[in-house]
Tab-separated table of C-alpha atoms and ligand atoms in Angstrom:
chain	number	residue	atom	x	y	z
A	1	MET	CA	0.000	0.000	0.000
A	2	LEU	CA	1.140	3.572	-0.648
A	3	HIS	CA	1.003	5.542	2.550
A	4	VAL	CA	-0.582	8.886	3.188
A	5	SER	CA	0.940	11.482	5.488
A	6	LYS	CA	-0.437	11.690	9.025
A	7	VAL	CA	1.254	15.048	9.701
A	8	ALA	CA	-1.235	17.902	9.761
A	9	ARG	CA	-0.185	21.256	8.285
A	10	VAL	CA	-0.892	24.489	10.088
A	11	PRO	CA	-4.370	25.583	8.974
A	12	GLY	CA	-4.051	28.632	6.764
A	13	GLY	CA	-6.116	29.849	3.804
A	14	PRO	CA	-9.657	28.923	3.019
A	15	VAL	CA	-8.730	25.543	1.629
A	16	ARG	CA	-6.643	24.292	4.524
A	17	LEU	CA	-8.344	21.570	6.496
A	18	LEU	CA	-9.045	21.723	10.198
A	19	SER	CA	-9.174	18.510	12.181
A	20	ARG	CA	-12.525	18.825	13.896
A	21	PHE	CA	-16.034	17.534	13.556
A	22	TYR	CA	-18.025	18.872	10.654
A	23	SER	CA	-21.561	20.040	11.302
A	24	ALA	CA	-22.773	20.806	7.770
A	25	PRO	CA	-24.463	18.019	5.783
A	26	THR	CA	-22.002	15.952	3.765
A	27	LEU	CA	-22.192	15.605	-0.006
A	28	LYS	CA	-23.701	12.150	0.311
A	29	GLU	CA	-26.335	13.373	2.791
A	30	THR	CA	-27.128	16.337	0.536
A	31	PHE	CA	-27.497	14.250	-2.616
A	32	GLY	CA	-29.190	11.358	-0.783
A	33	ALA	CA	-31.895	13.758	0.414
A	34	GLN	CA	-32.517	14.780	-3.213
A	35	VAL	CA	-32.746	11.254	-4.631
A	36	PRO	CA	-36.442	10.445	-3.986
A	37	ARG	CA	-37.563	13.784	-5.470
A	38	LEU	CA	-35.196	13.444	-8.443
A	39	ALA	CA	-36.365	9.945	-9.287
A	40	ASP	CA	-39.979	11.007	-8.870
A	41	GLU	CA	-39.569	14.088	-11.070
A	42	VAL	CA	-37.995	12.074	-13.886
A	43	ARG	CA	-40.700	9.404	-13.615
A	44	SER	CA	-43.575	11.874	-13.834
A	45	PHE	CA	-41.886	14.014	-16.539
A	46	LYS	CA	-41.523	10.917	-18.716
A	47	LYS	CA	-45.066	9.821	-17.953
A	48	GLU	CA	-46.635	13.166	-18.856
A	49	HIS	CA	-44.481	14.142	-21.851
A	50	GLY	CA	-42.829	10.923	-22.958
A	51	LYS	CA	-44.375	10.968	-26.428
A	52	THR	CA	-43.597	14.621	-27.256
A	53	VAL	CA	-41.367	14.920	-30.348
A	54	ILE	CA	-38.216	16.864	-29.355
A	55	ASP	CA	-36.096	16.565	-32.509
A	56	HIS	CA	-35.969	15.191	-36.017
A	57	VAL	CA	-32.984	13.391	-37.551
A	58	THR	CA	-31.502	13.748	-41.025
A	59	LEU	CA	-29.426	11.250	-42.968
A	60	GLU	CA	-26.537	13.710	-42.779
A	61	GLN	CA	-26.611	13.451	-38.979
A	62	ALA	CA	-26.576	9.654	-39.087
A	63	TYR	CA	-23.370	9.783	-41.146
A	64	GLY	CA	-22.044	12.915	-39.425
A	65	GLY	CA	-21.286	11.678	-35.937
A	66	MET	CA	-24.906	12.200	-34.753
A	67	ARG	CA	-24.031	15.890	-34.462
A	68	GLY	CA	-26.703	17.948	-32.716
A	69	ILE	CA	-29.301	15.207	-32.215
A	70	LYS	CA	-31.069	15.794	-28.909
A	71	SER	CA	-31.104	12.338	-27.384
A	72	MET	CA	-29.115	12.389	-24.150
A	73	VAL	CA	-29.822	13.609	-20.629
A	74	TRP	CA	-26.974	15.393	-18.808
A	75	GLU	CA	-27.687	17.334	-15.643
A	76	GLY	CA	-24.315	18.894	-14.798
A	77	SER	CA	-23.800	21.249	-17.717
A	78	VAL	CA	-25.273	22.575	-20.933
A	79	LEU	CA	-23.180	23.963	-23.796
A	80	ASP	CA	-24.451	26.947	-25.744
A	81	PRO	CA	-22.762	27.364	-29.167
A	82	GLU	CA	-22.300	31.117	-28.711
A	83	GLU	CA	-21.829	31.477	-24.996
A	84	GLY	CA	-20.032	28.245	-24.069
A	85	ILE	CA	-20.408	26.095	-21.021
A	86	ARG	CA	-22.715	26.620	-18.042
A	87	PHE	CA	-22.246	24.372	-15.042
A	88	ARG	CA	-25.685	23.916	-13.489
A	89	GLY	CA	-26.648	27.213	-15.098
A	90	LEU	CA	-23.475	29.082	-14.105
A	91	THR	CA	-20.872	30.445	-16.542
A	92	ILE	CA	-17.182	30.110	-15.612
A	93	PRO	CA	-17.001	33.725	-14.305
A	94	GLU	CA	-20.159	33.048	-12.238
A	95	VAL	CA	-18.636	29.845	-10.855
A	96	LYS	CA	-15.640	31.916	-9.794
A	97	LYS	CA	-17.949	34.358	-8.026
A	98	LYS	CA	-20.090	31.780	-6.236
A	99	LEU	CA	-17.966	28.764	-5.333
A	100	PRO	CA	-15.525	28.863	-2.407
A	101	LEU	CA	-12.136	29.980	-3.738
A	102	SER	CA	-8.516	29.318	-2.835
A	103	ALA	CA	-6.464	32.090	-1.237
A	104	GLY	CA	-5.213	32.838	-4.768
A	105	GLY	CA	-8.782	33.334	-6.021
A	106	GLU	CA	-9.289	30.111	-7.990
A	107	PRO	CA	-12.244	27.715	-7.683
A	108	LEU	CA	-11.685	24.211	-6.329
A	109	PRO	CA	-12.690	21.102	-8.309
A	110	GLU	CA	-14.193	19.666	-5.119
A	111	GLY	CA	-16.631	22.612	-5.038
A	112	LEU	CA	-17.497	22.111	-8.675
A	113	PHE	CA	-18.111	18.397	-8.108
A	114	TRP	CA	-20.567	19.311	-5.366
A	115	LEU	CA	-22.304	21.782	-7.669
A	116	LEU	CA	-22.481	19.330	-10.583
A	117	LEU	CA	-23.942	16.544	-8.478
A	118	THR	CA	-26.425	18.506	-6.378
A	119	GLY	CA	-27.030	21.774	-8.230
A	120	GLU	CA	-26.210	23.521	-4.940
A	121	ILE	CA	-23.347	25.804	-3.921
A	122	PRO	CA	-21.388	24.200	-1.079
A	123	SER	CA	-20.112	26.180	1.883
A	124	GLU	CA	-16.381	26.456	2.547
A	125	GLU	CA	-16.794	23.961	5.341
A	126	GLN	CA	-18.491	21.475	3.025
A	127	VAL	CA	-15.713	21.820	0.446
A	128	ARG	CA	-13.083	21.252	3.154
A	129	GLN	CA	-15.008	18.224	4.277
A	130	LEU	CA	-15.049	16.842	0.721
A	131	SER	CA	-11.328	17.558	0.236
A	132	ALA	CA	-10.612	15.609	3.429
A	133	ASP	CA	-12.891	12.769	2.343
A	134	LEU	CA	-11.147	12.462	-1.032
A	135	ALA	CA	-7.668	12.603	0.507
A	136	ALA	CA	-8.657	9.880	2.983
A	137	ARG	CA	-9.607	7.608	0.067
A	138	SER	CA	-6.344	8.080	-1.807
A	139	GLU	CA	-4.419	4.868	-1.088
A	140	LEU	CA	-3.700	2.632	-4.064
A	141	PRO	CA	-3.866	-1.139	-3.799
A	142	GLU	CA	-0.470	-2.751	-4.165
A	143	HIS	CA	-1.367	-4.484	-7.421
A	144	VAL	CA	-2.188	-1.162	-9.103
A	145	SER	CA	1.146	0.371	-8.041
A	146	ALA	CA	2.984	-2.755	-9.140
A	147	THR	CA	1.167	-2.794	-12.490
A	148	LEU	CA	2.157	0.818	-13.168
A	149	ASP	CA	5.760	0.089	-12.196
A	150	GLN	CA	5.923	-2.745	-14.694
A	151	LEU	CA	4.573	-0.882	-17.714
A	152	PRO	CA	7.095	0.118	-20.395
A	153	ARG	CA	8.135	3.762	-20.021
A	154	ASP	CA	7.332	4.420	-23.660
A	155	LEU	CA	3.711	3.310	-23.320
A	156	HIS	CA	1.666	6.494	-23.731
A	157	PRO	CA	0.673	7.977	-20.325
A	158	MET	CA	-3.019	7.803	-21.304
A	159	ALA	CA	-2.752	4.061	-21.956
A	160	GLN	CA	-1.099	3.668	-18.543
A	161	PHE	CA	-3.835	5.781	-16.967
A	162	SER	CA	-6.585	3.662	-18.472
A	163	ILE	CA	-4.885	0.413	-17.391
A	164	ALA	CA	-4.534	1.655	-13.792
A	165	VAL	CA	-8.179	2.778	-13.565
A	166	THR	CA	-9.321	-0.550	-15.025
A	167	ALA	CA	-7.153	-2.434	-12.520
A	168	LEU	CA	-8.910	-0.547	-9.704
A	169	GLU	CA	-12.027	-2.560	-10.546
A	170	SER	CA	-10.825	-4.879	-7.768
A	171	GLU	CA	-11.993	-2.168	-5.325
A	172	SER	CA	-15.473	-1.687	-6.769
A	173	LYS	CA	-18.123	-1.596	-4.060
A	174	PHE	CA	-20.770	-1.335	-6.756
A	175	ALA	CA	-19.631	-4.523	-8.525
A	176	LYS	CA	-19.560	-6.422	-5.229
A	177	ALA	CA	-22.967	-5.110	-4.171
A	178	TYR	CA	-24.419	-6.015	-7.567
A	179	ALA	CA	-23.013	-9.525	-7.298
A	180	ARG	CA	-24.672	-9.810	-3.858
A	181	GLY	CA	-27.974	-8.886	-5.486
A	182	VAL	CA	-28.475	-5.478	-3.901
A	183	ASN	CA	-31.770	-3.661	-4.548
A	184	LYS	CA	-31.793	-1.257	-7.538
A	185	SER	CA	-32.761	1.621	-5.285
A	186	GLU	CA	-29.336	1.379	-3.646
A	187	TYR	CA	-27.267	1.440	-6.857
A	188	TRP	CA	-26.561	5.152	-6.593
A	189	ASP	CA	-25.129	4.724	-3.080
A	190	TYR	CA	-22.449	2.230	-4.187
A	191	THR	CA	-21.798	4.240	-7.355
A	192	PHE	CA	-21.277	7.290	-5.167
A	193	GLU	CA	-18.793	5.422	-2.959
A	194	ASP	CA	-16.865	4.085	-5.963
A	195	SER	CA	-16.837	7.525	-7.568
A	196	LEU	CA	-15.357	9.196	-4.506
A	197	ASP	CA	-12.849	6.368	-3.992
A	198	LEU	CA	-11.837	6.718	-7.629
A	199	LEU	CA	-11.515	10.502	-7.525
A	200	GLY	CA	-9.479	10.183	-4.350
A	201	LYS	CA	-7.030	7.790	-6.005
A	202	LEU	CA	-6.533	9.670	-9.273
A	203	PRO	CA	-3.828	12.067	-7.988
A	204	LEU	CA	-1.621	9.144	-6.939
A	205	ILE	CA	-2.217	7.311	-10.225
A	206	ALA	CA	-1.530	10.376	-12.379
A	207	SER	CA	1.552	11.361	-10.381
A	208	LYS	CA	2.931	7.857	-10.340
A	209	ILE	CA	2.706	7.759	-14.136
A	210	TYR	CA	4.389	11.159	-14.352
A	211	ARG	CA	7.176	10.301	-11.898
A	212	ASN	CA	7.772	6.864	-13.459
A	213	VAL	CA	7.867	8.038	-17.063
A	214	PHE	CA	9.594	11.394	-16.760
A	215	LYS	CA	11.323	11.562	-13.362
A	216	ASP	CA	13.011	9.258	-10.866
A	217	GLY	CA	9.930	7.191	-10.056
A	218	LYS	CA	9.856	8.480	-6.470
A	219	LEU	CA	6.512	9.682	-5.173
A	220	GLY	CA	5.610	11.933	-2.231
A	221	LYS	CA	2.751	11.353	0.171
A	222	VAL	CA	-0.807	12.598	0.184
A	223	ASP	CA	-1.341	15.339	2.747
A	224	LEU	CA	-4.647	14.635	4.477
A	225	THR	CA	-5.029	18.320	5.329
A	226	ALA	CA	-4.571	19.699	1.820
A	227	ASP	CA	-7.100	20.191	-0.956
A	228	TYR	CA	-7.168	18.164	-4.167
A	229	GLY	CA	-5.229	20.587	-6.384
A	230	ALA	CA	-2.540	21.023	-3.721
A	231	ASN	CA	-2.112	17.273	-3.326
A	232	LEU	CA	-1.977	16.639	-7.057
A	233	SER	CA	0.619	19.385	-7.507
A	234	SER	CA	2.891	18.229	-4.700
A	235	LEU	CA	2.674	14.581	-5.773
A	236	LEU	CA	3.690	15.599	-9.284
A	237	GLY	CA	6.616	17.451	-7.701
A	238	PHE	CA	5.483	21.090	-8.014
A	239	ALA	CA	5.434	23.347	-4.951
A	240	ASN	CA	4.876	26.779	-6.537
A	241	GLU	CA	1.622	28.188	-5.087
A	242	ASP	CA	0.662	29.737	-8.457
A	243	PHE	CA	1.021	26.315	-10.081
A	244	VAL	CA	-1.250	24.877	-7.384
A	245	ASP	CA	-3.802	27.554	-8.243
A	246	LEU	CA	-3.439	26.726	-11.910
A	247	MET	CA	-4.181	23.082	-11.102
A	248	ARG	CA	-7.331	24.086	-9.193
A	249	LEU	CA	-8.535	26.177	-12.127
A	250	TYR	CA	-7.482	23.551	-14.685
A	251	LEU	CA	-9.279	20.726	-12.876
A	252	THR	CA	-12.394	22.864	-12.513
A	253	ILE	CA	-12.758	24.027	-16.106
A	254	HIS	CA	-11.846	20.763	-17.869
A	255	SER	CA	-14.356	18.732	-15.856
A	256	ASP	CA	-17.623	18.860	-17.756
A	257	HIS	CA	-18.714	19.905	-21.253
A	258	GLU	CA	-22.211	18.417	-21.461
A	259	GLY	CA	-22.827	14.775	-22.303
A	260	GLY	CA	-22.251	14.218	-26.017
A	261	ASN	CA	-18.465	14.620	-26.213
A	262	VAL	CA	-16.540	11.369	-26.645
A	263	SER	CA	-15.254	10.933	-23.076
A	264	ALA	CA	-18.501	11.906	-21.347
A	265	HIS	CA	-20.690	9.953	-23.715
A	266	THR	CA	-18.489	6.856	-23.489
A	267	THR	CA	-18.455	6.904	-19.699
A	268	HIS	CA	-22.230	7.256	-19.695
A	269	LEU	CA	-22.722	4.560	-22.356
A	270	VAL	CA	-20.544	1.976	-20.608
A	271	GLY	CA	-22.098	2.911	-17.274
A	272	SER	CA	-25.542	2.338	-18.718
A	273	ALA	CA	-24.713	-1.381	-18.895
A	274	LEU	CA	-24.159	-1.163	-15.107
A	275	SER	CA	-20.415	-1.501	-15.467
A	276	SER	CA	-18.731	-0.046	-12.385
A	277	PRO	CA	-17.495	3.577	-12.273
A	278	TYR	CA	-13.937	2.241	-12.704
A	279	LEU	CA	-14.694	0.436	-15.965
A	280	SER	CA	-16.919	3.270	-17.167
A	281	LEU	CA	-14.348	5.993	-16.543
A	282	ALA	CA	-11.543	3.876	-18.047
A	283	ALA	CA	-13.608	3.610	-21.236
A	284	GLY	CA	-14.116	7.385	-21.246
A	285	LEU	CA	-10.377	7.919	-20.774
A	286	ASN	CA	-9.658	5.773	-23.810
A	287	GLY	CA	-11.844	8.145	-25.814
A	288	LEU	CA	-10.221	11.205	-24.279
A	289	ALA	CA	-6.873	9.860	-25.519
A	290	GLY	CA	-7.851	10.513	-29.151
A	291	PRO	CA	-6.125	13.425	-30.952
A	292	LEU	CA	-9.410	15.012	-32.021
A	293	HIS	CA	-10.535	15.076	-28.370
A	294	GLY	CA	-8.397	15.328	-25.208
A	295	ARG	CA	-5.075	14.585	-26.806
A	296	ALA	CA	-5.417	17.817	-28.771
A	297	ASN	CA	-3.669	19.518	-25.809
A	298	GLN	CA	-0.546	17.445	-26.556
A	299	GLU	CA	-0.910	18.040	-30.303
A	300	VAL	CA	-1.086	21.808	-29.767
A	301	LEU	CA	2.234	21.853	-27.932
A	302	GLU	CA	3.962	19.661	-30.474
A	303	TRP	CA	2.623	21.829	-33.289
A	304	LEU	CA	3.671	25.024	-31.460
A	305	PHE	CA	7.218	23.746	-31.023
A	306	LYS	CA	7.458	22.844	-34.694
A	307	LEU	CA	6.197	26.311	-35.529
A	308	ARG	CA	8.772	27.869	-33.177
A	309	ASP	CA	11.570	25.880	-34.810
A	310	ALA	CA	10.341	26.647	-38.310
A	311	VAL	CA	10.063	30.429	-37.882
A	312	GLY	CA	13.357	30.863	-36.018
A	313	GLY	CA	12.169	33.573	-33.611
A	314	ASP	CA	10.124	35.506	-36.194
A	315	TYR	CA	6.690	35.719	-34.556
A	316	SER	CA	5.294	38.296	-36.958
A	317	ARG	CA	1.687	37.878	-38.015
A	318	SER	CA	2.667	37.254	-41.645
A	319	THR	CA	5.098	34.436	-40.750
A	320	ILE	CA	2.533	32.780	-38.487
A	321	GLU	CA	-0.148	33.146	-41.132
A	322	LYS	CA	2.110	31.364	-43.638
A	323	TYR	CA	2.770	28.551	-41.154
A	324	LEU	CA	-0.986	28.141	-40.579
A	325	TRP	CA	-1.567	27.865	-44.321
A	326	ASP	CA	1.277	25.333	-44.643
A	327	THR	CA	-0.389	23.180	-41.976
A	328	LEU	CA	-3.781	23.375	-43.684
A	329	ASN	CA	-2.364	22.816	-47.171
A	330	SER	CA	-0.601	19.669	-46.004
A	331	GLY	CA	-4.021	18.240	-45.118
A	332	ARG	CA	-3.758	18.611	-41.327
A	333	VAL	CA	-5.990	20.401	-38.843
A	334	ILE	CA	-4.890	23.380	-36.741
A	335	PRO	CA	-4.904	21.729	-33.326
A	336	GLY	CA	-6.783	23.620	-30.614
A	337	TYR	CA	-9.120	25.314	-33.094
A	338	GLY	CA	-12.664	24.332	-34.038
A	339	HIS	CA	-15.377	22.595	-32.072
A	340	ALA	CA	-18.308	20.316	-32.710
A	341	VAL	CA	-20.731	22.580	-30.796
A	342	LEU	CA	-19.060	25.919	-30.019
A	343	ARG	CA	-19.153	28.761	-32.533
A	344	LYS	CA	-17.200	31.373	-30.525
A	345	THR	CA	-13.998	31.482	-28.467
A	346	ASP	CA	-14.264	28.810	-25.784
A	347	PRO	CA	-14.711	30.497	-22.366
A	348	ARG	CA	-12.347	27.855	-20.985
A	349	TYR	CA	-9.728	29.298	-23.364
A	350	THR	CA	-10.538	32.774	-22.065
A	351	ALA	CA	-10.240	31.679	-18.415
A	352	GLN	CA	-6.774	30.297	-19.112
A	353	ARG	CA	-5.776	33.356	-21.133
A	354	GLU	CA	-6.778	35.570	-18.208
A	355	PHE	CA	-4.717	33.408	-15.854
A	356	ALA	CA	-1.664	33.880	-18.111
A	357	GLN	CA	-2.292	37.636	-18.353
A	358	ARG	CA	-2.381	37.834	-14.544
A	359	HIS	CA	0.675	35.659	-13.878
A	360	PHE	CA	3.083	35.865	-16.839
A	361	PRO	CA	1.987	38.349	-19.532
A	362	ASP	CA	5.501	38.502	-21.010
A	363	TYR	CA	6.152	34.774	-21.385
A	364	GLU	CA	7.365	34.039	-24.914
A	365	LEU	CA	5.034	31.090	-25.564
A	366	PHE	CA	2.025	33.022	-24.236
A	367	LYS	CA	2.790	35.842	-26.638
A	368	LEU	CA	3.058	33.331	-29.470
A	369	VAL	CA	-0.310	31.777	-28.565
A	370	SER	CA	-1.808	35.276	-28.413
A	371	THR	CA	-0.543	36.125	-31.906
A	372	ILE	CA	-1.932	32.850	-33.236
A	373	TYR	CA	-5.276	33.844	-31.658
A	374	GLU	CA	-5.143	37.088	-33.656
A	375	VAL	CA	-4.344	35.340	-36.940
A	376	ALA	CA	-5.831	31.817	-36.977
A	377	PRO	CA	-9.573	32.676	-36.977
A	378	GLY	CA	-9.110	34.737	-40.160
A	379	VAL	CA	-7.094	31.995	-41.863
A	380	LEU	CA	-9.569	29.271	-40.901
A	381	THR	CA	-12.465	31.443	-42.083
A	382	LYS	CA	-10.753	31.984	-45.433
A	383	HIS	CA	-9.944	28.264	-45.617
A	384	GLY	CA	-13.699	27.808	-45.390
A	385	LYS	CA	-14.036	24.318	-43.963
A	386	THR	CA	-14.416	24.472	-40.208
A	387	LYS	CA	-17.744	25.684	-38.839
A	388	ASN	CA	-15.891	27.258	-35.924
A	389	PRO	CA	-12.626	29.150	-36.528
A	390	TRP	CA	-12.162	30.014	-32.827
A	391	PRO	CA	-9.838	28.404	-30.244
A	392	ASN	CA	-10.976	25.708	-27.833
A	393	VAL	CA	-9.732	24.753	-24.365
A	394	ASP	CA	-6.774	22.716	-25.635
A	395	SER	CA	-5.296	25.641	-27.485
A	396	HIS	CA	-4.104	27.234	-24.249
A	397	SER	CA	-3.653	24.686	-21.486
A	398	GLY	CA	-0.206	23.380	-22.474
A	399	VAL	CA	1.400	26.792	-22.481
A	400	LEU	CA	0.400	27.380	-18.860
A	401	LEU	CA	1.922	24.064	-17.821
A	402	GLN	CA	5.084	24.806	-19.791
A	403	TYR	CA	5.568	28.054	-17.910
A	404	TYR	CA	5.692	26.269	-14.564
A	405	GLY	CA	8.053	23.567	-15.833
A	406	LEU	CA	5.591	20.755	-16.525
A	407	THR	CA	6.980	20.431	-20.004
A	408	GLU	CA	6.194	16.822	-20.944
A	409	ALA	CA	3.334	17.289	-23.399
A	410	SER	CA	2.423	13.604	-23.650
A	411	PHE	CA	1.330	13.814	-20.003
A	412	TYR	CA	-1.135	16.660	-20.543
A	413	THR	CA	-4.133	14.535	-21.447
A	414	VAL	CA	-3.746	12.662	-18.142
A	415	LEU	CA	-4.419	15.931	-16.305
A	416	PHE	CA	-7.453	16.469	-18.539
A	417	GLY	CA	-8.580	12.944	-17.608
A	418	VAL	CA	-8.293	13.601	-13.866
A	419	SER	CA	-10.455	16.663	-14.368
A	420	ARG	CA	-12.949	14.906	-16.644
A	421	ALA	CA	-13.666	12.434	-13.823
A	422	PHE	CA	-15.110	15.363	-11.821
A	423	GLY	CA	-17.646	15.932	-14.604
A	424	VAL	CA	-18.665	12.456	-15.703
A	425	LEU	CA	-18.945	10.729	-12.321
A	426	PRO	CA	-21.727	13.003	-10.988
A	427	GLN	CA	-23.812	12.018	-14.010
A	428	LEU	CA	-23.090	8.324	-13.458
A	429	ILE	CA	-24.318	8.637	-9.865
A	430	THR	CA	-27.415	10.504	-11.075
A	431	ASP	CA	-28.031	7.909	-13.807
A	432	ARG	CA	-28.178	5.224	-11.138
A	433	ALA	CA	-30.347	7.365	-8.833
A	434	VAL	CA	-33.021	7.884	-11.484
A	435	GLY	CA	-32.695	4.434	-13.077
A	436	MET	CA	-31.548	5.470	-16.554
A	437	SER	CA	-31.943	2.801	-19.235
A	438	ILE	CA	-29.173	0.925	-20.966
A	439	GLU	CA	-28.225	2.919	-24.088
A	440	ARG	CA	-29.147	1.302	-27.375
A	441	PRO	CA	-29.734	3.576	-30.382
A	442	LYS	CA	-30.859	2.087	-33.685
A	443	SER	CA	-28.391	1.537	-36.526
A	444	PHE	CA	-29.045	0.701	-40.180
A	445	SER	CA	-26.824	-0.430	-43.043
A	446	THR	CA	-26.378	1.973	-45.982
A	447	GLU	CA	-28.621	-0.285	-48.015
A	448	LYS	CA	-31.342	-0.104	-45.377
A	449	TYR	CA	-30.944	3.684	-45.179
A	450	ARG	CA	-31.406	3.855	-48.974
A	451	GLN	CA	-34.755	2.105	-48.576
A	452	LEU	CA	-35.730	4.357	-45.670
A	453	VAL	CA	-34.710	7.529	-47.550
A	454	ALA	CA	-36.713	6.439	-50.622
A	455	LEU	CA	-39.729	5.872	-48.405
A	456	CYS	CA	-39.348	9.198	-46.580
A	457	GLU	CA	-38.858	11.133	-49.838
A	458	LYS	CA	-42.025	9.609	-51.327
A	459	ARG	CA	-44.158	10.914	-48.442
B	1	COA	C1	-12.933	19.598	-32.783
B	1	COA	C2	-13.209	19.014	-34.144
B	1	COA	C3	-12.871	17.524	-34.130
B	1	COA	C4	-14.697	19.202	-34.465
B	1	COA	O1	-14.968	18.505	-35.653
B	1	COA	P1	-16.287	18.793	-36.492
B	1	COA	O2	-17.449	18.946	-35.593
B	1	COA	O3	-16.364	17.753	-37.540
B	1	COA	O4	-15.944	20.234	-37.106
B	1	COA	P2	-16.543	20.918	-38.392
B	1	COA	O5	-17.940	20.508	-38.640
B	1	COA	O6	-16.249	22.371	-38.271
B	1	COA	O7	-15.638	20.258	-39.563
B	1	COA	C5	-15.859	20.580	-40.920
B	1	COA	C6	-14.536	20.462	-41.652
B	1	COA	O8	-13.636	21.438	-41.130
B	1	COA	C7	-12.440	20.808	-40.769
B	1	COA	N1	-11.872	21.435	-39.573
B	1	COA	C8	-12.458	21.535	-38.356
B	1	COA	N2	-11.591	22.101	-37.487
B	1	COA	C9	-10.471	22.337	-38.160
B	1	COA	C10	-9.205	22.848	-37.789
B	1	COA	N3	-8.932	23.217	-36.547
B	1	COA	N4	-8.256	22.944	-38.738
B	1	COA	C11	-8.507	22.568	-40.004
B	1	COA	N5	-9.674	22.048	-40.413
B	1	COA	C12	-10.634	21.933	-39.495
B	1	COA	C13	-12.843	19.392	-40.429
B	1	COA	O9	-11.719	18.500	-40.460
B	1	COA	C14	-13.872	19.101	-41.494
B	1	COA	O10	-13.173	18.811	-42.683
B	1	COA	P3	-13.728	17.683	-43.690
B	1	COA	O11	-15.022	18.219	-44.186
B	1	COA	O12	-12.645	17.590	-44.714
B	1	COA	O13	-13.893	16.417	-42.895
B	1	COA	C15	-12.374	19.780	-35.246
B	1	COA	O14	-12.667	21.148	-35.192
B	1	COA	C16	-10.871	19.536	-35.106
B	1	COA	O15	-10.354	18.555	-35.635
B	1	COA	N6	-10.152	20.482	-34.385
B	1	COA	C17	-8.741	20.289	-34.146
B	1	COA	C18	-8.533	19.300	-33.019
B	1	COA	C19	-8.959	19.894	-31.681
B	1	COA	O16	-8.612	21.003	-31.350
B	1	COA	N7	-9.676	19.084	-30.882
B	1	COA	C20	-10.098	19.484	-29.557
B	1	COA	C21	-11.543	19.821	-29.513
B	1	COA	S1	-12.027	20.434	-27.930
C-alpha cells in the first residue's frame, strides 16, 4: 500500500483543512436527500411528456457523428454554441464568483463536483469536508502500483492511466454489491462510494505515471489536510503556489462539457450497462486519448514547437499566417481550433488566457499563442471548412503548464482525464439514482438507409 501522510499542516487559507467535527451536511447526505424527489420528477416528466417529439434526424446526422441530435440527458452542464459552457446554469465567471475559492482566487474542483452533483453551492466547510474525504480515500492497492511500475516507459501515459483505472475494478463496491444482489434503489449509493474512492485515487495514479515516465519514479505522500489541487501538484513534484492555483482552475474548467463529447458519452454509455465507475471511466479515458478530443492539448504543444523551430524567432503575423496555411495545405488540422458545438472562443480558453495575463503576460510562448489567436480565426475562415474558426480549451492549457516547468506534453491529457472524472462521475451517480436505461440507439446499413430515404422522400 502507498502511505498517506499523518502530519497535519498548520491551517491557513480557506482551503486548509481543520481537524474537527463537521456540522454541515455531507455531499452524500445532501445528494441522498434529493434522490427520492429526483427519481420522482424524472418518472412523472416521462409519464406526462414521454411521447412529445423533441427533434428530427436527417441522414446527414446519421453519417455525421450524430451531431446535434437531442437524445441524451446530462444534468451537470449545458453547452451553448455562442456562450459556451454553463455548469448547473453558471458560466465560468459566475462559478468563480459563487464557489468557495482558494487564497489565490481560484475555484476548487471539489466545489465544482458538489455543484455538478447537487445543483447547490457548497459552503467552505463542506468543500473542506469533501477535500478531506477524497484525501482519505487516496491509497492505491499494491497491485495497481505494481502494475504501473511494470509498464514500459514508452507506453503512452493515457494508456497507462486507463490500465490503472481498469485495474482498480478490484476495489469496486458497486460490482460487489451487484453480485450480492443489492436492490436497484441502492445502486446510486455504491456508485457514489466508488466515484469518490476513484476521484481520491486519481492524484496518486496520475503522479505515479508522471514520476515513473519522466522523473526518478519516487513519489511523495498525500497530505490529508490539503485540498485536491494542492495534493496533485505536490505529488507531481510542483510546490509553486501559483502552479497549485493553476491546477485548481485547470481541474475545474476541464471537468464537464455536457454529455455528447466522446469521453462523457463513453463513460455514460458503458455505465448504462451497469459496469462499475472504474470500468466506465476507463472507457471514457480511452476516448479522451484521441487526438481530435483530449489529446489535442498534446498536439497543440507539439505543433507550437514545430512552428517555433520553423520560424526561427520571427513571430510576426505574416510568418505565423504562412505557417498556418502550410499546416492546412498539407491536409492537417490546426490543433486547438474548431469545435463540434461551439461557434465562438471557448470560455475555458478565455479563463486560461486571463490566468496567463495575470501571472506571466511577457512569457514568450504566451505571446506566441496570443498572436496565433489574432491570426488563426481569419485563416480558418478563409480556408472555409471548419464551422468554428475560434480556439478551444486545448489551445491554451499546455502553455500554462510549460511556464511552470511541466513540459512533458504527452502527459497533458492525463491531467485532462483527472479533471474529466469530476464531470462524468456526478452524471453516473445521477443515472443510477433515477434508473436510466441501458443505451441502445438504432443503426441501419447503408442499403437499409437507402430504402428508408426512398420511403421518406415519397411521403
Ligand atoms: C474539434 C473538431 C474535431 C470538431 O470537428 P467537427 O465537428 O467535424 O468540425 P466541423 O464541422 O467544423 O468540420 C468541418 C470540416 O472542417 C475541418 N476542420 C475543423 N476544425 C479544423 C481545424 N482546426 N483545422 C482545419 N480544419 C478543421 C474538419 O476536419 C472538417 O473537414 P472535412 O469536411 O474535410 O472532414 C475539429 O474542429 C478539429 O479537428 N479540431 C482540431 C482538433 C482539436 O482542437 N480538438 C479538440 C476539440 S475540444
